[in-house]
């Protein structure tokens, strides 16, 4: 896993392909996008998968998915038509918190007595890490001209700024998150360290904010041989939960094919809870005393060391009736192409004195109004080493 999550996933896939090469074919959509599986269909002989360049792969007795982002699951399962509708309805019930992740570099380097830490008492920050202290692929920590850090917002801050700030979330994120970092490290003037923003990203599906009401740790449509797994299916929204769900999915499939579909019919509703409410995650729900739930996942730390805080809000649009691409762009995102064209035509008409209405008028009271609670007092900030 040295070198980042991308390397970790690549190595896991490559290792699985080598270990099970007699029975497993690996089709990787990266770097060759043509191999990317983009749709599926069901025929009389089973499930077929289809690559981006139109190649058919299959047929298969069953298909298992392992991702839960609505921007991916909605179009993928819609391509499957009626046989995929039950799983689509189920996955549309997944709710996730939203986070803002910033990569920033400094020179001269910041002085901090830790490599990574959870943040307490700052409304805009939940986690910070010094990327310059991460080992590279060769396992060594290497020096660089600039020290690189990753800052991750709280869910409440990220969700509010992305979904309500019509000016866009990036500028306010830069200001607030860097100011919080300055307070945490006790630095008088962060500008002396010449901060340079590498990127500011919005994580639309950060950590699952709810989970299925059943205890199967996976989803399975018994009538269609279509399954799904991921940490969102479990009580642990983290890597442990993902592994637990994958194992549960394998066990469910093994029982299904060994005992036959009739044996699984008794669990048909609980394996695919598509028509019932899911359970919201709360800091103290179903976790042991040595676990704590925070905005970036659950951790095996006592709550005395890592106080639980899950600040997900109701500002995130629901996907239960389908994924809304425009809502996924945020309050400050660009409008759809057709709406942009309409706005351009309206602007042209106004310049030429045509069209109804009397123009836009003044912008009185333009301040940044926000839904929900405001920032409130910052209080005293602190960190918990990870």
GROMACS .gro file of C-alpha atoms in nm:
model
  386
    1UNK     CA    1   0.000   0.000   0.000
    2UNK     CA    2   0.299   0.237   0.007
    3UNK     CA    3   0.243   0.522  -0.234
    4UNK     CA    4  -0.129   0.583  -0.179
    5UNK     CA    5  -0.470   0.423  -0.221
    6UNK     CA    6  -0.437   0.399  -0.599
    7UNK     CA    7  -0.129   0.180  -0.566
    8UNK     CA    8  -0.301  -0.029  -0.297
    9UNK     CA    9  -0.601  -0.104  -0.520
   10UNK     CA   10  -0.385  -0.173  -0.823
   11UNK     CA   11  -0.168  -0.416  -0.629
   12UNK     CA   12  -0.467  -0.597  -0.476
   13UNK     CA   13  -0.627  -0.645  -0.818
   14UNK     CA   14  -0.300  -0.756  -0.976
   15UNK     CA   15  -0.231  -1.000  -0.692
   16UNK     CA   16  -0.580  -1.152  -0.719
   17UNK     CA   17  -0.541  -1.192  -1.095
   18UNK     CA   18  -0.208  -1.370  -1.054
   19UNK     CA   19  -0.323  -1.595  -0.768
   20UNK     CA   20  -0.644  -1.707  -0.941
   21UNK     CA   21  -0.540  -1.680  -1.305
   22UNK     CA   22  -0.700  -2.013  -1.394
   23UNK     CA   23  -1.050  -1.893  -1.298
   24UNK     CA   24  -1.035  -1.514  -1.285
   25UNK     CA   25  -1.010  -1.268  -1.573
   26UNK     CA   26  -0.922  -0.912  -1.474
   27UNK     CA   27  -1.058  -0.633  -1.694
   28UNK     CA   28  -0.914  -0.305  -1.571
   29UNK     CA   29  -1.064   0.022  -1.692
   30UNK     CA   30  -0.745   0.206  -1.602
   31UNK     CA   31  -0.541   0.315  -1.784
   32UNK     CA   32  -0.731   0.162  -2.079
   33UNK     CA   33  -1.078   0.318  -2.052
   34UNK     CA   34  -1.205   0.094  -2.331
   35UNK     CA   35  -1.200  -0.201  -2.088
   36UNK     CA   36  -1.417  -0.022  -1.834
   37UNK     CA   37  -1.741  -0.209  -1.756
   38UNK     CA   38  -2.011   0.050  -1.820
   39UNK     CA   39  -2.340  -0.144  -1.845
   40UNK     CA   40  -2.509  -0.479  -1.796
   41UNK     CA   41  -2.800  -0.676  -1.936
   42UNK     CA   42  -2.975  -1.003  -1.862
   43UNK     CA   43  -3.042  -1.267  -2.125
   44UNK     CA   44  -3.189  -1.615  -2.121
   45UNK     CA   45  -2.842  -1.754  -2.051
   46UNK     CA   46  -2.749  -1.517  -1.768
   47UNK     CA   47  -2.600  -1.173  -1.703
   48UNK     CA   48  -2.385  -0.997  -1.963
   49UNK     CA   49  -2.145  -0.714  -1.886
   50UNK     CA   50  -2.052  -0.459  -2.150
   51UNK     CA   51  -1.732  -0.257  -2.176
   52UNK     CA   52  -1.714   0.105  -2.275
   53UNK     CA   53  -1.617   0.013  -2.632
   54UNK     CA   54  -1.916  -0.223  -2.664
   55UNK     CA   55  -1.747  -0.557  -2.598
   56UNK     CA   56  -1.970  -0.815  -2.428
   57UNK     CA   57  -1.833  -1.018  -2.137
   58UNK     CA   58  -2.019  -1.323  -2.007
   59UNK     CA   59  -2.266  -1.474  -1.958
   60UNK     CA   60  -2.246  -1.503  -1.578
   61UNK     CA   61  -2.470  -1.683  -1.329
   62UNK     CA   62  -2.452  -1.383  -1.093
   63UNK     CA   63  -2.318  -1.027  -1.093
   64UNK     CA   64  -2.181  -0.856  -0.779
   65UNK     CA   65  -2.118  -0.482  -0.747
   66UNK     CA   66  -1.885  -0.317  -0.498
   67UNK     CA   67  -1.947   0.058  -0.529
   68UNK     CA   68  -2.221   0.284  -0.394
   69UNK     CA   69  -2.177   0.631  -0.547
   70UNK     CA   70  -2.511   0.735  -0.695
   71UNK     CA   71  -2.342   0.900  -0.994
   72UNK     CA   72  -2.215   0.549  -1.083
   73UNK     CA   73  -2.480   0.307  -0.957
   74UNK     CA   74  -2.775   0.492  -1.113
   75UNK     CA   75  -2.661   0.485  -1.478
   76UNK     CA   76  -2.507   0.139  -1.443
   77UNK     CA   77  -2.819  -0.028  -1.302
   78UNK     CA   78  -3.056   0.170  -1.524
   79UNK     CA   79  -2.879   0.002  -1.817
   80UNK     CA   80  -2.989  -0.334  -1.676
   81UNK     CA   81  -3.359  -0.261  -1.721
   82UNK     CA   82  -3.629  -0.443  -1.521
   83UNK     CA   83  -3.402  -0.720  -1.380
   84UNK     CA   84  -3.192  -0.453  -1.204
   85UNK     CA   85  -3.477  -0.238  -1.074
   86UNK     CA   86  -3.491  -0.401  -0.729
   87UNK     CA   87  -3.120  -0.341  -0.664
   88UNK     CA   88  -3.144   0.011  -0.806
   89UNK     CA   89  -3.430   0.097  -0.568
   90UNK     CA   90  -3.227  -0.047  -0.281
   91UNK     CA   91  -2.905   0.143  -0.356
   92UNK     CA   92  -3.095   0.469  -0.400
   93UNK     CA   93  -3.160   0.450  -0.026
   94UNK     CA   94  -2.788   0.489   0.048
   95UNK     CA   95  -2.713   0.826   0.207
   96UNK     CA   96  -2.360   0.961   0.242
   97UNK     CA   97  -2.197   1.256   0.407
   98UNK     CA   98  -2.003   1.505   0.196
   99UNK     CA   99  -1.652   1.626   0.268
  100UNK     CA  100  -1.411   1.880   0.122
  101UNK     CA  101  -1.054   1.759   0.079
  102UNK     CA  102  -0.769   2.005   0.023
  103UNK     CA  103  -0.410   1.939  -0.078
  104UNK     CA  104  -0.174   2.223   0.010
  105UNK     CA  105   0.205   2.260   0.025
  106UNK     CA  106   0.432   2.481   0.238
  107UNK     CA  107   0.787   2.614   0.232
  108UNK     CA  108   0.941   2.651   0.485
  109UNK     CA  109   0.779   2.339   0.633
  110UNK     CA  110   0.530   2.350   0.920
  111UNK     CA  111   0.642   2.225   1.259
  112UNK     CA  112   0.401   1.965   1.394
  113UNK     CA  113   0.464   1.688   1.651
  114UNK     CA  114   0.250   1.436   1.458
  115UNK     CA  115   0.202   1.290   1.111
  116UNK     CA  116  -0.179   1.270   1.113
  117UNK     CA  117  -0.446   1.378   1.358
  118UNK     CA  118  -0.819   1.405   1.414
  119UNK     CA  119  -0.927   1.762   1.488
  120UNK     CA  120  -1.157   1.870   1.772
  121UNK     CA  121  -1.314   2.213   1.823
  122UNK     CA  122  -1.285   2.344   1.467
  123UNK     CA  123  -1.608   2.364   1.267
  124UNK     CA  124  -1.437   2.346   0.928
  125UNK     CA  125  -1.179   2.070   0.990
  126UNK     CA  126  -1.205   1.706   1.096
  127UNK     CA  127  -0.870   1.553   0.993
  128UNK     CA  128  -0.522   1.667   0.887
  129UNK     CA  129  -0.215   1.475   0.771
  130UNK     CA  130   0.141   1.551   0.667
  131UNK     CA  131   0.173   1.370   0.333
  132UNK     CA  132   0.546   1.435   0.322
  133UNK     CA  133   0.586   1.177   0.595
  134UNK     CA  134   0.409   0.903   0.400
  135UNK     CA  135   0.636   0.631   0.263
  136UNK     CA  136   0.675   0.606  -0.113
  137UNK     CA  137   0.637   0.282  -0.310
  138UNK     CA  138   0.987   0.174  -0.206
  139UNK     CA  139   0.893   0.219   0.159
  140UNK     CA  140   1.120   0.521   0.208
  141UNK     CA  141   1.027   0.872   0.319
  142UNK     CA  142   1.181   1.117   0.074
  143UNK     CA  143   1.256   1.485   0.104
  144UNK     CA  144   1.102   1.742  -0.130
  145UNK     CA  145   1.122   2.115  -0.189
  146UNK     CA  146   0.778   2.169  -0.036
  147UNK     CA  147   0.599   1.999   0.253
  148UNK     CA  148   0.258   1.862   0.146
  149UNK     CA  149  -0.050   1.836   0.368
  150UNK     CA  150  -0.404   1.702   0.324
  151UNK     CA  151  -0.687   1.875   0.508
  152UNK     CA  152  -1.035   1.717   0.530
  153UNK     CA  153  -1.335   1.921   0.636
  154UNK     CA  154  -1.613   1.827   0.870
  155UNK     CA  155  -1.931   1.699   0.707
  156UNK     CA  156  -2.139   1.991   0.837
  157UNK     CA  157  -1.900   2.246   0.682
  158UNK     CA  158  -1.857   2.059   0.354
  159UNK     CA  159  -2.227   1.990   0.308
  160UNK     CA  160  -2.330   2.347   0.388
  161UNK     CA  161  -2.077   2.520   0.164
  162UNK     CA  162  -2.126   2.284  -0.130
  163UNK     CA  163  -2.504   2.276  -0.125
  164UNK     CA  164  -2.592   2.634  -0.023
  165UNK     CA  165  -2.303   2.864  -0.120
  166UNK     CA  166  -2.391   2.996  -0.466
  167UNK     CA  167  -2.044   3.148  -0.500
  168UNK     CA  168  -1.895   2.800  -0.488
  169UNK     CA  169  -1.727   2.616  -0.205
  170UNK     CA  170  -1.358   2.636  -0.296
  171UNK     CA  171  -1.272   2.991  -0.193
  172UNK     CA  172  -1.443   2.975   0.146
  173UNK     CA  173  -1.291   2.629   0.204
  174UNK     CA  174  -0.942   2.764   0.141
  175UNK     CA  175  -0.997   3.055   0.380
  176UNK     CA  176  -1.163   2.868   0.665
  177UNK     CA  177  -0.965   2.543   0.654
  178UNK     CA  178  -0.626   2.717   0.637
  179UNK     CA  179  -0.727   2.952   0.919
  180UNK     CA  180  -0.824   2.651   1.130
  181UNK     CA  181  -0.491   2.481   1.055
  182UNK     CA  182  -0.309   2.796   1.166
  183UNK     CA  183  -0.495   2.795   1.499
  184UNK     CA  184  -0.440   2.422   1.555
  185UNK     CA  185  -0.063   2.449   1.509
  186UNK     CA  186  -0.039   2.777   1.700
  187UNK     CA  187   0.115   2.962   1.405
  188UNK     CA  188   0.097   3.341   1.414
  189UNK     CA  189   0.114   3.392   1.038
  190UNK     CA  190   0.065   3.094   0.806
  191UNK     CA  191   0.148   3.316   0.509
  192UNK     CA  192   0.515   3.306   0.609
  193UNK     CA  193   0.511   2.941   0.500
  194UNK     CA  194   0.391   3.033   0.149
  195UNK     CA  195   0.086   2.800   0.128
  196UNK     CA  196   0.013   2.686  -0.227
  197UNK     CA  197  -0.316   2.507  -0.298
  198UNK     CA  198  -0.267   2.202  -0.517
  199UNK     CA  199  -0.633   2.104  -0.534
  200UNK     CA  200  -0.965   2.136  -0.350
  201UNK     CA  201  -1.203   1.845  -0.411
  202UNK     CA  202  -1.560   1.774  -0.307
  203UNK     CA  203  -1.628   1.417  -0.199
  204UNK     CA  204  -1.991   1.367  -0.296
  205UNK     CA  205  -2.004   1.026  -0.127
  206UNK     CA  206  -1.764   1.047   0.164
  207UNK     CA  207  -1.887   0.807   0.433
  208UNK     CA  208  -2.222   0.629   0.436
  209UNK     CA  209  -2.464   0.801   0.671
  210UNK     CA  210  -2.710   0.512   0.696
  211UNK     CA  211  -2.717   0.133   0.665
  212UNK     CA  212  -2.962  -0.145   0.580
  213UNK     CA  213  -3.192  -0.256   0.864
  214UNK     CA  214  -3.092  -0.620   0.816
  215UNK     CA  215  -2.781  -0.790   0.954
  216UNK     CA  216  -2.664  -0.969   0.638
  217UNK     CA  217  -2.380  -0.716   0.573
  218UNK     CA  218  -2.453  -0.733   0.200
  219UNK     CA  219  -2.740  -0.704  -0.049
  220UNK     CA  220  -2.869  -0.978  -0.278
  221UNK     CA  221  -3.164  -1.000  -0.515
  222UNK     CA  222  -3.250  -1.368  -0.489
  223UNK     CA  223  -3.485  -1.349  -0.787
  224UNK     CA  224  -3.224  -1.200  -1.023
  225UNK     CA  225  -2.885  -1.326  -0.896
  226UNK     CA  226  -2.767  -0.967  -0.851
  227UNK     CA  227  -2.570  -0.872  -0.539
  228UNK     CA  228  -2.392  -0.573  -0.387
  229UNK     CA  229  -2.141  -0.523  -0.108
  230UNK     CA  230  -1.946  -0.243   0.059
  231UNK     CA  231  -1.884  -0.086   0.399
  232UNK     CA  232  -2.220   0.094   0.370
  233UNK     CA  233  -2.386  -0.245   0.431
  234UNK     CA  234  -2.223  -0.286   0.772
  235UNK     CA  235  -2.200  -0.115   1.109
  236UNK     CA  236  -1.840  -0.014   1.028
  237UNK     CA  237  -1.802   0.255   0.758
  238UNK     CA  238  -1.433   0.188   0.698
  239UNK     CA  239  -1.192  -0.062   0.542
  240UNK     CA  240  -1.287  -0.326   0.800
  241UNK     CA  241  -1.653  -0.291   0.703
  242UNK     CA  242  -1.570  -0.327   0.334
  243UNK     CA  243  -1.378  -0.650   0.398
  244UNK     CA  244  -1.657  -0.780   0.623
  245UNK     CA  245  -1.918  -0.709   0.357
  246UNK     CA  246  -1.715  -0.878   0.082
  247UNK     CA  247  -1.683  -1.189   0.297
  248UNK     CA  248  -2.057  -1.184   0.373
  249UNK     CA  249  -2.133  -1.155   0.001
  250UNK     CA  250  -1.915  -1.456  -0.078
  251UNK     CA  251  -2.083  -1.657   0.198
  252UNK     CA  252  -2.430  -1.559   0.074
  253UNK     CA  253  -2.346  -1.666  -0.280
  254UNK     CA  254  -2.194  -1.993  -0.161
  255UNK     CA  255  -2.509  -2.080   0.034
  256UNK     CA  256  -2.734  -1.975  -0.252
  257UNK     CA  257  -2.565  -2.196  -0.510
  258UNK     CA  258  -2.514  -2.487  -0.270
  259UNK     CA  259  -2.866  -2.497  -0.127
  260UNK     CA  260  -3.061  -2.353  -0.421
  261UNK     CA  261  -3.268  -2.039  -0.458
  262UNK     CA  262  -3.564  -2.179  -0.262
  263UNK     CA  263  -3.355  -2.190   0.057
  264UNK     CA  264  -3.280  -1.818   0.025
  265UNK     CA  265  -3.639  -1.713  -0.038
  266UNK     CA  266  -3.703  -1.688   0.336
  267UNK     CA  267  -3.459  -1.394   0.342
  268UNK     CA  268  -3.570  -1.237   0.014
  269UNK     CA  269  -3.697  -0.915   0.177
  270UNK     CA  270  -3.416  -0.869   0.430
  271UNK     CA  271  -3.148  -0.934   0.167
  272UNK     CA  272  -3.296  -0.661  -0.053
  273UNK     CA  273  -3.452  -0.395   0.177
  274UNK     CA  274  -3.563  -0.167  -0.105
  275UNK     CA  275  -3.905  -0.065   0.030
  276UNK     CA  276  -3.824   0.007   0.396
  277UNK     CA  277  -3.639   0.286   0.572
  278UNK     CA  278  -3.270   0.237   0.646
  279UNK     CA  279  -3.110   0.308   0.983
  280UNK     CA  280  -2.923   0.639   1.022
  281UNK     CA  281  -2.572   0.624   1.163
  282UNK     CA  282  -2.529   0.793   1.498
  283UNK     CA  283  -2.211   0.821   1.708
  284UNK     CA  284  -2.320   0.563   1.968
  285UNK     CA  285  -2.519   0.319   1.753
  286UNK     CA  286  -2.410  -0.046   1.762
  287UNK     CA  287  -2.043   0.036   1.823
  288UNK     CA  288  -1.832  -0.124   2.092
  289UNK     CA  289  -1.673   0.082   2.368
  290UNK     CA  290  -1.338   0.084   2.188
  291UNK     CA  291  -1.482   0.231   1.867
  292UNK     CA  292  -1.563   0.588   1.773
  293UNK     CA  293  -1.757   0.724   1.473
  294UNK     CA  294  -1.638   1.051   1.322
  295UNK     CA  295  -1.698   1.224   0.990
  296UNK     CA  296  -1.430   1.029   0.800
  297UNK     CA  297  -1.537   0.685   0.929
  298UNK     CA  298  -1.522   0.462   1.236
  299UNK     CA  299  -1.197   0.398   1.424
  300UNK     CA  300  -1.085   0.157   1.692
  301UNK     CA  301  -1.009   0.430   1.944
  302UNK     CA  302  -1.184   0.472   2.276
  303UNK     CA  303  -1.424   0.766   2.285
  304UNK     CA  304  -1.214   0.919   2.561
  305UNK     CA  305  -0.923   0.944   2.316
  306UNK     CA  306  -1.133   1.017   2.008
  307UNK     CA  307  -1.467   1.184   2.092
  308UNK     CA  308  -1.742   1.068   1.859
  309UNK     CA  309  -1.877   1.328   1.620
  310UNK     CA  310  -2.079   1.258   1.306
  311UNK     CA  311  -2.198   1.594   1.172
  312UNK     CA  312  -2.395   1.483   0.863
  313UNK     CA  313  -2.681   1.725   0.783
  314UNK     CA  314  -3.007   1.719   0.589
  315UNK     CA  315  -2.860   1.947   0.321
  316UNK     CA  316  -2.746   1.656   0.102
  317UNK     CA  317  -3.005   1.585  -0.171
  318UNK     CA  318  -3.170   1.244  -0.149
  319UNK     CA  319  -3.135   1.004  -0.442
  320UNK     CA  320  -3.433   0.790  -0.348
  321UNK     CA  321  -3.621   0.905  -0.659
  322UNK     CA  322  -3.312   0.898  -0.879
  323UNK     CA  323  -2.976   1.074  -0.891
  324UNK     CA  324  -3.001   1.444  -0.981
  325UNK     CA  325  -2.692   1.543  -1.180
  326UNK     CA  326  -2.756   1.914  -1.134
  327UNK     CA  327  -2.781   1.877  -0.756
  328UNK     CA  328  -2.453   1.687  -0.774
  329UNK     CA  329  -2.286   2.003  -0.908
  330UNK     CA  330  -2.364   2.195  -0.589
  331UNK     CA  331  -2.516   2.540  -0.541
  332UNK     CA  332  -2.223   2.707  -0.714
  333UNK     CA  333  -2.191   2.455  -0.997
  334UNK     CA  334  -2.242   2.536  -1.366
  335UNK     CA  335  -2.596   2.494  -1.502
  336UNK     CA  336  -2.679   2.222  -1.757
  337UNK     CA  337  -2.589   2.302  -2.118
  338UNK     CA  338  -2.947   2.368  -2.220
  339UNK     CA  339  -3.002   2.603  -1.925
  340UNK     CA  340  -2.677   2.782  -2.003
  341UNK     CA  341  -2.797   2.831  -2.360
  342UNK     CA  342  -3.132   2.967  -2.235
  343UNK     CA  343  -2.950   3.212  -2.007
  344UNK     CA  344  -2.732   3.328  -2.297
  345UNK     CA  345  -3.038   3.380  -2.516
  346UNK     CA  346  -3.218   3.568  -2.237
  347UNK     CA  347  -2.914   3.790  -2.182
  348UNK     CA  348  -2.897   3.865  -2.555
  349UNK     CA  349  -3.267   3.952  -2.563
  350UNK     CA  350  -3.226   4.189  -2.270
  351UNK     CA  351  -2.935   4.366  -2.440
  352UNK     CA  352  -3.144   4.403  -2.753
  353UNK     CA  353  -3.449   4.528  -2.566
  354UNK     CA  354  -3.660   4.219  -2.641
  355UNK     CA  355  -3.822   3.956  -2.425
  356UNK     CA  356  -4.051   3.989  -2.125
  357UNK     CA  357  -3.969   4.118  -1.780
  358UNK     CA  358  -3.769   4.414  -1.663
  359UNK     CA  359  -3.419   4.274  -1.615
  360UNK     CA  360  -3.250   4.143  -1.304
  361UNK     CA  361  -3.262   4.450  -1.082
  362UNK     CA  362  -3.041   4.520  -0.782
  363UNK     CA  363  -2.873   4.269  -0.554
  364UNK     CA  364  -2.972   4.420  -0.221
  365UNK     CA  365  -2.879   4.212   0.083
  366UNK     CA  366  -2.641   3.990  -0.108
  367UNK     CA  367  -2.465   3.840   0.195
  368UNK     CA  368  -2.394   3.468   0.221
  369UNK     CA  369  -2.714   3.334   0.375
  370UNK     CA  370  -2.687   2.975   0.496
  371UNK     CA  371  -2.941   2.706   0.573
  372UNK     CA  372  -2.920   2.549   0.915
  373UNK     CA  373  -2.695   2.667   1.193
  374UNK     CA  374  -2.418   2.920   1.142
  375UNK     CA  375  -2.053   2.871   1.222
  376UNK     CA  376  -2.093   2.961   1.585
  377UNK     CA  377  -1.805   3.008   1.822
  378UNK     CA  378  -1.482   2.827   1.741
  379UNK     CA  379  -1.393   2.755   2.098
  380UNK     CA  380  -1.066   2.576   2.167
  381UNK     CA  381  -0.926   2.343   1.905
  382UNK     CA  382  -0.723   2.030   1.971
  383UNK     CA  383  -0.592   1.725   1.789
  384UNK     CA  384  -0.587   1.350   1.850
  385UNK     CA  385  -0.294   1.169   1.692
  386UNK     CA  386  -0.412   0.893   1.457
   0.00000   0.00000   0.00000
